[in-house]
Coordinates of C-alpha atoms in Angstrom, one line a residue:
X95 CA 0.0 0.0 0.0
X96 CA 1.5 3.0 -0.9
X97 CA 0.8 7.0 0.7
X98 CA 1.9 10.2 -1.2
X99 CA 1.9 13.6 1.0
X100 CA 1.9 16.8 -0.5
X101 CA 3.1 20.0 1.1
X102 CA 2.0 23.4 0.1
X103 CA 2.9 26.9 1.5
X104 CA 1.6 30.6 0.4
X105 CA 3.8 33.5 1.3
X106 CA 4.0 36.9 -0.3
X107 CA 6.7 37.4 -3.2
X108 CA 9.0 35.1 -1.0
X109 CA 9.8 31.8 -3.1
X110 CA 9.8 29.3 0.1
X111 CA 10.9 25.7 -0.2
X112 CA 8.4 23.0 -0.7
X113 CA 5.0 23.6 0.7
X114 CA 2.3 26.0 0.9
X115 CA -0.1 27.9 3.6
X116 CA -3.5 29.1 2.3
X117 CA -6.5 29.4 4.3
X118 CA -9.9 28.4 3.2
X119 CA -12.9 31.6 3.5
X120 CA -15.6 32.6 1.9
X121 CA -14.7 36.4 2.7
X122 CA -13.2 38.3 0.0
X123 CA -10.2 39.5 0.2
X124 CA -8.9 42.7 -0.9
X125 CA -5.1 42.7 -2.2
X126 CA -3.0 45.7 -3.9
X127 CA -3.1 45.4 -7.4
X128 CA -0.2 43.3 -8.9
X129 CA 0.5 41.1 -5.3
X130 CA 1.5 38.0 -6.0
X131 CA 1.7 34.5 -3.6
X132 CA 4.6 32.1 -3.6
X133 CA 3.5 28.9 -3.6
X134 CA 5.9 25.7 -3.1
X135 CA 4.9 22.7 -3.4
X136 CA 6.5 19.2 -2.1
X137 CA 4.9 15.5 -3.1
X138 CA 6.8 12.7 -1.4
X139 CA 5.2 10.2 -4.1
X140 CA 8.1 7.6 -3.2
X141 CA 6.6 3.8 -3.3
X142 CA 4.0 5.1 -5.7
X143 CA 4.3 4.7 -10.1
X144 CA 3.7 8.9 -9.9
X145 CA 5.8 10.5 -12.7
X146 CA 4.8 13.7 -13.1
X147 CA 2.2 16.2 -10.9
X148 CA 0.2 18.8 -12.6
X149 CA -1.3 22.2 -10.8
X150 CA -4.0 24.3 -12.5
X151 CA -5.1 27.4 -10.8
X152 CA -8.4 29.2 -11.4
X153 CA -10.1 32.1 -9.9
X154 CA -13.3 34.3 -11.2
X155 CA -10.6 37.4 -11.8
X156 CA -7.8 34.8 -13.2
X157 CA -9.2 34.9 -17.3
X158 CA -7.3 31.7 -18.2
X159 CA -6.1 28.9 -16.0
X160 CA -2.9 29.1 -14.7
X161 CA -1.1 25.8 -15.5
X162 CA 2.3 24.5 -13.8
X163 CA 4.2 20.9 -14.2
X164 CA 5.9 19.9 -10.7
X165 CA 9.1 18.4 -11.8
X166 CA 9.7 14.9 -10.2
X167 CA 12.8 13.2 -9.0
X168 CA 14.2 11.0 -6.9
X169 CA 10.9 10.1 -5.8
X170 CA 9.7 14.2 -4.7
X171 CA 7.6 15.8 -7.1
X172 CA 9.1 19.6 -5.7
X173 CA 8.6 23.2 -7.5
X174 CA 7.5 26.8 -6.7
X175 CA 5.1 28.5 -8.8
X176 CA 3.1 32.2 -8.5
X177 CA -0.4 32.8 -7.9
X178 CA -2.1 36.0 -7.5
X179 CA -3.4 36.7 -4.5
X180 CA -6.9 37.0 -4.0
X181 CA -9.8 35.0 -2.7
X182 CA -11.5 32.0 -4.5
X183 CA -8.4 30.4 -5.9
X184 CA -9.0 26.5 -6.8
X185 CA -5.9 24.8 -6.8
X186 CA -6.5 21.7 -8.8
X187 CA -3.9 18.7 -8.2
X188 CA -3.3 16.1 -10.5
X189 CA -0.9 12.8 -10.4
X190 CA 0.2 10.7 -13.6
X191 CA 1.7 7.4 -14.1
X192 CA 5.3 7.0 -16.3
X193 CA 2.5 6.3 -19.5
X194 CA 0.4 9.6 -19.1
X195 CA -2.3 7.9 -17.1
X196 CA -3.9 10.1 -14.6
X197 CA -3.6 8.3 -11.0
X198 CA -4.7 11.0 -8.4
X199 CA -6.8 13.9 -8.7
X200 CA -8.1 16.4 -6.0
X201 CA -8.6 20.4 -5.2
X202 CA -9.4 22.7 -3.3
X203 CA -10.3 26.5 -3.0
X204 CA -8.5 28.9 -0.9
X205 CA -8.2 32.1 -0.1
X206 CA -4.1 33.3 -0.9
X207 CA -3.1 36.1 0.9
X208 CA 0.5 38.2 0.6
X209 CA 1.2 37.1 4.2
X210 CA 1.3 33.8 6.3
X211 CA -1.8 32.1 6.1
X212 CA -3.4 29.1 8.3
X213 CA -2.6 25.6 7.4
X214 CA -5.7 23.6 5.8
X215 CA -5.7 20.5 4.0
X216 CA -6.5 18.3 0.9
X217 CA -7.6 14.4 0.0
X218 CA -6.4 13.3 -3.5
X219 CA -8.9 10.4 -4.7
X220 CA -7.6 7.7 -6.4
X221 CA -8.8 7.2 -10.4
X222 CA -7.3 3.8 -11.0
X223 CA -7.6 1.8 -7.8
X224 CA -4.9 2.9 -5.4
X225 CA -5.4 4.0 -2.0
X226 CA -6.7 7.7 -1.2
X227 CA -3.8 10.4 -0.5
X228 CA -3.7 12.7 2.7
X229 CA -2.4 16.4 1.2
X230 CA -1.0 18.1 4.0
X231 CA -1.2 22.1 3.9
X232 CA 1.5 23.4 6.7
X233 CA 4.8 24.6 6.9
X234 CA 5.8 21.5 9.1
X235 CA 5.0 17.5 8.7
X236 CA 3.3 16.0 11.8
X237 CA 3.5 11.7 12.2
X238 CA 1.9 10.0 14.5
X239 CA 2.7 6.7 15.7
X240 CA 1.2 4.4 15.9
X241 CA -0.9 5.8 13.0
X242 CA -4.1 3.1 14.5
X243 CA -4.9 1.1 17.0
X244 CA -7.4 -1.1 18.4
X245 CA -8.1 -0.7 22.6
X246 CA -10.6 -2.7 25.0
X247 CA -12.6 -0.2 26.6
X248 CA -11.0 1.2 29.3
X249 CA -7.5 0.4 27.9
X250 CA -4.6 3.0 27.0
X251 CA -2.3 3.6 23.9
X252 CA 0.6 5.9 24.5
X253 CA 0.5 8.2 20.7
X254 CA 4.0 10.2 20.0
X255 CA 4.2 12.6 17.1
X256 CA 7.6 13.5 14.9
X257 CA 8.0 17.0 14.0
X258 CA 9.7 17.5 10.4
X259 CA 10.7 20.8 8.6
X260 CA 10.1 21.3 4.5
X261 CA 13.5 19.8 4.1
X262 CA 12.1 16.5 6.1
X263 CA 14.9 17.7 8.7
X264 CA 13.4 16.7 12.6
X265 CA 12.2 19.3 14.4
X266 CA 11.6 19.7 18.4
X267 CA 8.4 21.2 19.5
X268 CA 5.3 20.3 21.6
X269 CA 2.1 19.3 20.1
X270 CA -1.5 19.8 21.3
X271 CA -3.1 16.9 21.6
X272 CA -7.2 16.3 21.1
X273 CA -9.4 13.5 20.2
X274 CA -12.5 14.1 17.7
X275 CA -14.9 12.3 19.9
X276 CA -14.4 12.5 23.6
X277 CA -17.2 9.4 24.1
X278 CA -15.1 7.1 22.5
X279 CA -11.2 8.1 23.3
X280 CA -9.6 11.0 25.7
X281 CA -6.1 12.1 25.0
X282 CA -3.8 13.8 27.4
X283 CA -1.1 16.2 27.1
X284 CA 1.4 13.7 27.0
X285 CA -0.2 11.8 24.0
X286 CA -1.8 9.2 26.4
X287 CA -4.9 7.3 24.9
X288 CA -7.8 6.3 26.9
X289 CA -10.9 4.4 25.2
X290 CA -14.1 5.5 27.0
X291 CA -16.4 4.2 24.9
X292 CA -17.2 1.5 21.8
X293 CA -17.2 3.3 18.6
X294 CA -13.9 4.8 16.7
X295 CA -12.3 8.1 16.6
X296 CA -9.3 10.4 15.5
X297 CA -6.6 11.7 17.6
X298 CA -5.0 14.3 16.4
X299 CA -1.5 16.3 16.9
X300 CA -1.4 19.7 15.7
X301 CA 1.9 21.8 16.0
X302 CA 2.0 25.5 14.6
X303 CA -0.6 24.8 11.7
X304 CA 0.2 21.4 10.5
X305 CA -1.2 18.1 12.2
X306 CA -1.3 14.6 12.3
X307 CA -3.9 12.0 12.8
X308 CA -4.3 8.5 14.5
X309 CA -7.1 6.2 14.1
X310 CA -8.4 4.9 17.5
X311 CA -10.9 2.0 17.4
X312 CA -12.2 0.8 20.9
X313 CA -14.1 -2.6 21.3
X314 CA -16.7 -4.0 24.4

């Protein structure tokens, strides 16, 4: 089974290394005429047939679709392209095979401002039966290991999160911890998982805009 994560960040004029921060809103935003966003984008598509990524951008004020090819090597699809800032920008992702054929395909409208913007996220669905890909939006990687587990209820699972820069460099930080549904699993400060009740949840660890998500099931 293979995973691809993307990385995306949005700064003004700056040309930033592999990823990119936008914000989704429906309230317009107002730029100065001419501002542009850097966006960088980083696709680990190691493991995966992924040749070549394709980005289109469109927006009601953008009159023809802005199109970019993400160069790919050594398994990282990695590039930097410009975007106008603005509200209502779709950012359209598409993932192709070594033969042309389209594998991955997902998008997303944000709102691209000319300074730092909060993290959000993307799914890319699979076209020709490969597993679904988690896009991460955020100027850091969160992992969380171990990414599932199964508890009695009543039992504990001890979570812990790696931090990793653009580069894929470790970081050191603290996370904030939470769980998505308190009935079924509470998580402490120190990553510690407790199952209160049957059902299944998501535990997730955030750090500066980016997070990272474990799967908690929890059994009678």
């Amino acid at each position: 089974m293979s995973r691809t994560h993307l990385f995306f960040a949005c700064r003004g004029r700056a040309a930033l290394l592999l990823l990119l921060l936008a914000s989704c809103s429906d309230q317009p935003v107002v730029e100065p005429r001419g501002a542009d966003g850097a966006v960088a984008i980083r696709a680990d598509v190691s493991g995966t047939a992924i040749a070549a990524v394709v980005v289109e951008v469109s927006a009601p004020d953008i009159p023809t679709t802005l199109v970019f090819n993400i160069p790919v090597a050594n398994g990282v699809a990695s590039g930097t392209i410009t975007v106008p800032a603005g509200s209502n920008r779709t950012i359209a992702v598409r993932a192709f095979d070594a033969s042309g054929v389209q594998t991955h395909a997902g998008s997303i409208t944000l709102t691209i401002q000319s300074g730092t913007n909060p993290a959000t996220s993307i799914v890319l669905t699979p076209l020709t039966g490969d597993v679904p890909l988690q896009a991460t939006l955020g100027d850091y990687t969160i992992t969380v290991s171990p990414p599932s587990s199964t508890l009695a209820r009543g039992g504990t699972v001890h979570l812990t999160a790696a931090i990793k820069d653009t580069n894929g460099n470790p970081m050191t930080g603290t996370v904030a911890w939470a769980t998505d549904n308190p009935g079924v699993a509470a998580v402490d400060d120190a990553g510690v998982v407790t199952a209160t009740g049957v059902g299944t949840t998501t535990i997730a660890a955030t750090f500066h805009g980016a997070s990272g998500t474990a799967a908690i099931s929890v059994t009678p």
